[in-house]
CSV table of C-alpha atoms in Angstrom, one decimal:
chain,number,residue,atom,x,y,z
A,1,ASP,CA,-72.5,-10.1,64.7
A,2,ALA,CA,-70.4,-7.7,62.6
A,3,GLY,CA,-69.8,-8.6,59.1
A,4,ILE,CA,-71.5,-9.1,55.8
A,5,THR,CA,-74.5,-11.4,55.7
A,6,GLN,CA,-76.3,-12.8,52.7
A,7,SER,CA,-79.7,-14.4,52.7
A,8,PRO,CA,-81.1,-16.8,51.8
A,9,ARG,CA,-78.2,-19.3,51.7
A,10,TYR,CA,-80.0,-21.5,49.2
A,11,LYS,CA,-82.9,-20.7,47.0
A,12,ILE,CA,-84.8,-22.6,44.4
A,13,THR,CA,-87.2,-20.7,42.2
A,14,GLU,CA,-89.2,-21.2,39.0
A,15,THR,CA,-88.5,-19.6,35.7
A,16,GLY,CA,-90.3,-16.3,35.4
A,17,ARG,CA,-90.6,-15.6,39.1
A,18,GLN,CA,-89.1,-12.5,40.7
A,19,VAL,CA,-86.6,-13.3,43.4
A,20,THR,CA,-84.6,-11.0,45.7
A,21,LEU,CA,-81.3,-11.8,47.3
A,22,MET,CA,-80.4,-9.9,50.4
A,23,CYS,CA,-77.1,-8.4,51.5
A,24,HIS,CA,-76.4,-6.6,54.7
A,25,GLN,CA,-73.1,-5.3,56.1
A,26,THR,CA,-72.5,-3.9,59.5
A,27,TRP,CA,-69.3,-1.9,58.8
A,28,SER,CA,-70.9,1.1,57.1
A,29,HIS,CA,-68.6,0.5,54.1
A,30,SER,CA,-69.3,2.8,51.3
A,31,TYR,CA,-68.8,0.4,48.5
A,32,MET,CA,-70.8,-2.7,47.8
A,33,PHE,CA,-70.8,-5.2,45.0
A,34,TRP,CA,-72.7,-8.2,43.6
A,35,TYR,CA,-70.8,-10.9,41.7
A,36,ARG,CA,-72.0,-14.2,40.3
A,37,GLN,CA,-69.7,-17.2,40.2
A,38,ASP,CA,-70.0,-19.9,37.5
A,39,LEU,CA,-67.7,-22.7,36.7
A,40,GLY,CA,-65.4,-21.7,33.9
A,41,HIS,CA,-66.3,-18.0,34.3
A,42,GLY,CA,-64.9,-17.1,37.7
A,43,LEU,CA,-66.4,-14.1,39.3
A,44,ARG,CA,-68.3,-11.6,37.2
A,45,LEU,CA,-69.6,-8.3,38.3
A,46,ILE,CA,-73.3,-7.7,38.2
A,47,TYR,CA,-73.8,-4.3,39.9
A,48,TYR,CA,-71.9,-2.1,42.3
A,49,SER,CA,-72.6,0.9,44.4
A,50,ALA,CA,-70.4,3.7,45.8
A,51,ALA,CA,-72.9,4.9,48.4
A,52,ALA,CA,-76.6,5.0,49.1
A,53,ASP,CA,-78.6,5.8,46.0
A,54,ILE,CA,-75.5,5.5,43.7
A,55,THR,CA,-75.5,2.3,41.7
A,56,ASP,CA,-73.8,1.2,38.4
A,57,LYS,CA,-74.0,-1.7,36.0
A,58,GLY,CA,-71.3,-4.3,35.8
A,59,GLU,CA,-70.3,-6.8,33.1
A,60,VAL,CA,-73.5,-9.0,33.4
A,61,SER,CA,-76.3,-6.7,34.6
A,62,ASP,CA,-79.0,-7.8,32.1
A,63,GLY,CA,-82.0,-9.2,34.0
A,64,TYR,CA,-81.0,-7.9,37.4
A,65,VAL,CA,-81.8,-4.7,39.3
A,66,VAL,CA,-80.4,-3.4,42.6
A,67,SER,CA,-81.3,-0.7,45.1
A,68,ARG,CA,-79.4,0.9,47.9
A,69,SER,CA,-81.6,3.1,50.0
A,70,LYS,CA,-79.5,2.5,53.1
A,71,THR,CA,-75.7,2.2,53.3
A,72,GLU,CA,-75.9,-1.2,54.9
A,73,ASN,CA,-78.2,-3.0,52.5
A,74,PHE,CA,-77.8,-3.9,48.9
A,75,PRO,CA,-80.5,-6.2,47.6
A,76,LEU,CA,-80.2,-7.8,44.2
A,77,THR,CA,-83.5,-8.6,42.4
A,78,LEU,CA,-83.9,-11.0,39.4
A,79,GLU,CA,-87.0,-9.5,37.7
A,80,SER,CA,-88.0,-12.6,35.8
A,81,ALA,CA,-85.7,-15.5,36.6
A,82,THR,CA,-84.2,-17.6,33.8
A,83,ARG,CA,-82.3,-20.9,34.0
A,84,SER,CA,-79.1,-19.1,32.9
A,85,GLN,CA,-79.3,-17.2,36.2
A,86,THR,CA,-78.7,-20.4,38.1
A,87,SER,CA,-75.5,-19.5,39.9
A,88,VAL,CA,-73.8,-18.7,43.2
A,89,TYR,CA,-74.2,-15.0,44.0
A,90,PHE,CA,-71.7,-13.2,46.2
A,91,CYS,CA,-72.1,-9.8,47.8
A,92,ALA,CA,-69.0,-7.9,48.9
A,93,SER,CA,-68.3,-4.6,50.6
A,94,SER,CA,-65.3,-2.4,50.8
A,95,LYS,CA,-64.2,0.7,52.8
A,96,THR,CA,-62.5,2.0,49.7
A,97,ASP,CA,-62.5,0.4,46.3
A,98,TYR,CA,-59.8,-2.1,47.3
A,99,GLY,CA,-59.8,-5.0,49.6
A,100,TYR,CA,-63.3,-6.5,49.3
A,101,THR,CA,-64.8,-8.6,52.0
A,102,PHE,CA,-67.2,-11.2,50.6
A,103,GLY,CA,-70.3,-12.8,52.1
A,104,SER,CA,-70.8,-16.5,52.2
A,105,GLY,CA,-72.9,-16.5,49.0
A,106,THR,CA,-76.4,-17.5,47.9
A,107,ARG,CA,-76.8,-20.6,45.8
A,108,LEU,CA,-79.7,-19.9,43.4
A,109,THR,CA,-81.3,-22.6,41.3
A,110,VAL,CA,-83.8,-21.7,38.6
A,111,VAL,CA,-86.0,-24.6,37.5
B,1,GLN,CA,-62.9,-9.6,26.4
B,2,GLN,CA,-61.2,-11.2,29.3
B,3,GLN,CA,-59.0,-8.6,30.9
B,4,VAL,CA,-57.3,-10.9,33.4
B,5,LYS,CA,-56.1,-14.3,32.2
B,6,GLN,CA,-55.3,-16.9,34.9
B,7,SER,CA,-53.5,-20.2,34.5
B,8,PRO,CA,-53.5,-23.1,35.1
B,9,GLN,CA,-57.2,-23.9,35.6
B,10,SER,CA,-56.2,-26.6,38.1
B,11,LEU,CA,-53.1,-27.7,39.8
B,12,ILE,CA,-52.0,-30.7,41.9
B,13,VAL,CA,-49.0,-30.3,44.1
B,14,GLN,CA,-47.4,-32.6,46.6
B,15,LYS,CA,-47.2,-31.5,50.2
B,16,GLY,CA,-44.1,-29.5,50.8
B,17,GLY,CA,-43.9,-28.4,47.1
B,18,ILE,CA,-44.2,-25.0,45.5
B,19,SER,CA,-47.5,-24.0,44.0
B,20,ILE,CA,-47.3,-21.4,41.2
B,21,ILE,CA,-50.3,-19.7,39.7
B,22,ASN,CA,-49.9,-17.1,36.9
B,23,CYS,CA,-52.0,-14.2,35.8
B,24,ALA,CA,-51.7,-11.7,32.9
B,25,TYR,CA,-53.5,-8.5,32.3
B,26,GLU,CA,-54.1,-6.2,29.4
B,27,ASN,CA,-55.3,-2.9,30.9
B,28,THR,CA,-52.3,-0.7,31.7
B,29,ALA,CA,-54.4,1.4,34.0
B,30,PHE,CA,-54.6,-1.5,36.5
B,31,ASP,CA,-52.5,-0.7,39.6
B,32,TYR,CA,-53.8,-3.0,42.3
B,33,PHE,CA,-53.4,-6.7,42.1
B,34,PRO,CA,-54.9,-8.9,44.9
B,35,TRP,CA,-55.2,-12.6,45.2
B,36,TYR,CA,-58.2,-14.2,46.8
B,37,GLN,CA,-58.5,-17.7,48.3
B,38,GLN,CA,-61.8,-19.5,48.4
B,39,PHE,CA,-62.7,-22.7,50.2
B,40,PRO,CA,-65.8,-24.8,49.2
B,41,GLY,CA,-69.0,-23.3,50.4
B,42,LYS,CA,-67.4,-20.0,51.4
B,43,GLY,CA,-66.9,-16.6,49.9
B,44,PRO,CA,-63.5,-15.5,48.5
B,45,ALA,CA,-61.1,-14.0,51.1
B,46,LEU,CA,-58.3,-11.6,50.5
B,47,LEU,CA,-55.0,-13.4,50.7
B,48,ILE,CA,-52.3,-11.0,49.6
B,49,ALA,CA,-52.1,-7.9,47.3
B,50,ILE,CA,-49.5,-5.9,45.5
B,51,ARG,CA,-49.1,-2.6,43.8
B,52,PRO,CA,-46.9,-2.0,40.8
B,53,ASP,CA,-44.3,0.0,42.7
B,54,VAL,CA,-42.8,-3.2,44.0
B,55,SER,CA,-41.8,-6.4,42.2
B,56,GLU,CA,-42.4,-8.8,45.0
B,57,LYS,CA,-44.4,-9.0,48.2
B,58,LYS,CA,-44.2,-11.8,50.7
B,59,GLU,CA,-46.5,-12.8,53.6
B,60,GLY,CA,-45.6,-16.0,55.3
B,61,ARG,CA,-45.6,-18.8,52.7
B,62,PHE,CA,-47.3,-16.7,50.1
B,63,THR,CA,-45.4,-14.5,47.7
B,64,ILE,CA,-46.7,-12.3,44.8
B,65,SER,CA,-44.2,-11.6,42.0
B,66,PHE,CA,-45.0,-8.8,39.7
B,67,ASN,CA,-43.6,-8.0,36.3
B,68,LYS,CA,-44.9,-4.6,35.1
B,69,SER,CA,-43.3,-4.7,31.7
B,70,ALA,CA,-44.7,-8.1,30.9
B,71,LYS,CA,-48.0,-7.3,32.5
B,72,GLN,CA,-47.9,-10.5,34.5
B,73,PHE,CA,-48.1,-11.4,38.2
B,74,SER,CA,-48.0,-14.7,40.0
B,75,LEU,CA,-48.7,-16.3,43.3
B,76,HIS,CA,-46.2,-18.6,44.8
B,77,ILE,CA,-47.1,-20.8,47.7
B,78,MET,CA,-44.1,-22.3,49.4
B,79,ASP,CA,-44.1,-25.5,51.4
B,80,SER,CA,-47.7,-26.1,50.2
B,81,GLN,CA,-49.9,-27.8,52.7
B,82,PRO,CA,-53.2,-29.8,52.3
B,83,GLY,CA,-54.9,-27.0,54.1
B,84,ASP,CA,-54.0,-24.7,51.1
B,85,SER,CA,-56.3,-26.8,48.9
B,86,ALA,CA,-58.7,-24.2,47.6
B,87,THR,CA,-59.6,-22.1,44.6
B,88,TYR,CA,-57.4,-19.1,44.0
B,89,PHE,CA,-58.4,-16.0,42.1
B,90,CYS,CA,-56.2,-13.2,40.9
B,91,ALA,CA,-57.8,-9.8,40.3
B,92,ALA,CA,-56.9,-6.4,39.1
B,93,SER,CA,-58.3,-2.9,39.5
B,94,PRO,CA,-57.4,0.6,38.2
B,95,GLY,CA,-57.7,1.5,41.9
B,96,SER,CA,-58.4,5.1,41.5
B,97,GLY,CA,-61.7,6.7,42.1
B,98,TYR,CA,-64.8,4.5,41.8
B,99,SER,CA,-63.4,1.3,40.3
B,100,THR,CA,-64.0,-2.4,40.6
B,101,LEU,CA,-62.0,-5.6,40.6
B,102,THR,CA,-61.8,-7.7,37.5
B,103,PHE,CA,-61.2,-11.4,38.4
B,104,GLY,CA,-59.4,-14.2,36.7
B,105,LYS,CA,-61.3,-17.4,36.2
B,106,GLY,CA,-59.7,-19.2,39.1
B,107,THR,CA,-57.3,-22.0,39.8
B,108,MET,CA,-58.3,-25.1,41.8
B,109,LEU,CA,-55.3,-26.2,43.9
B,110,LEU,CA,-55.1,-29.6,45.4
B,111,VAL,CA,-52.2,-30.3,47.7
B,112,SER,CA,-51.8,-34.0,48.1
B,113,PRO,CA,-50.7,-35.4,51.5
């Protein structure tokens, strides 16, 4: 199906473990984004990408890394998960840098 | 530093009433102002957006009012319905080149039957 898909939908991991959240879009949109959503903080930008092999840090990038070897994929990796990274993570894509389309999110719990 | 301030944090409106959510921004380079609607368990979805060359944009029951001099914009939901109960986010972007959206903290709207 066309669209933007995030996986897994839910994830529980232990402190210190590496975890990767996947994001795949079928529109060949140039721009992709990762946000985290926390109560009282709204949506905060983690990383973004204008094209394959072009990525930039957002407001809350510490502890996260991204890659974009293919236009359609934009995985987000937590190198060593901490409890403060418990959150709902949203991936988004855009044909231009307006009008984002968001995925359904990954709820990550770090215990 | 929060660049987009949204209020209120939560809002309860009776069915048929008008829901009003306000946002203020600081960065004068912002020139694209969208509103997103989010239902529980779902990602935010673009609802309506405005650029500073107009003061108002209406789509059905949803209207954005924009005041460039005050650096404020608001979402009005006319004839609010229980199905409008959701979290609403305002956002802003410089909109030129490689830029990103800065979101407000969100407003939880409950429309009572």
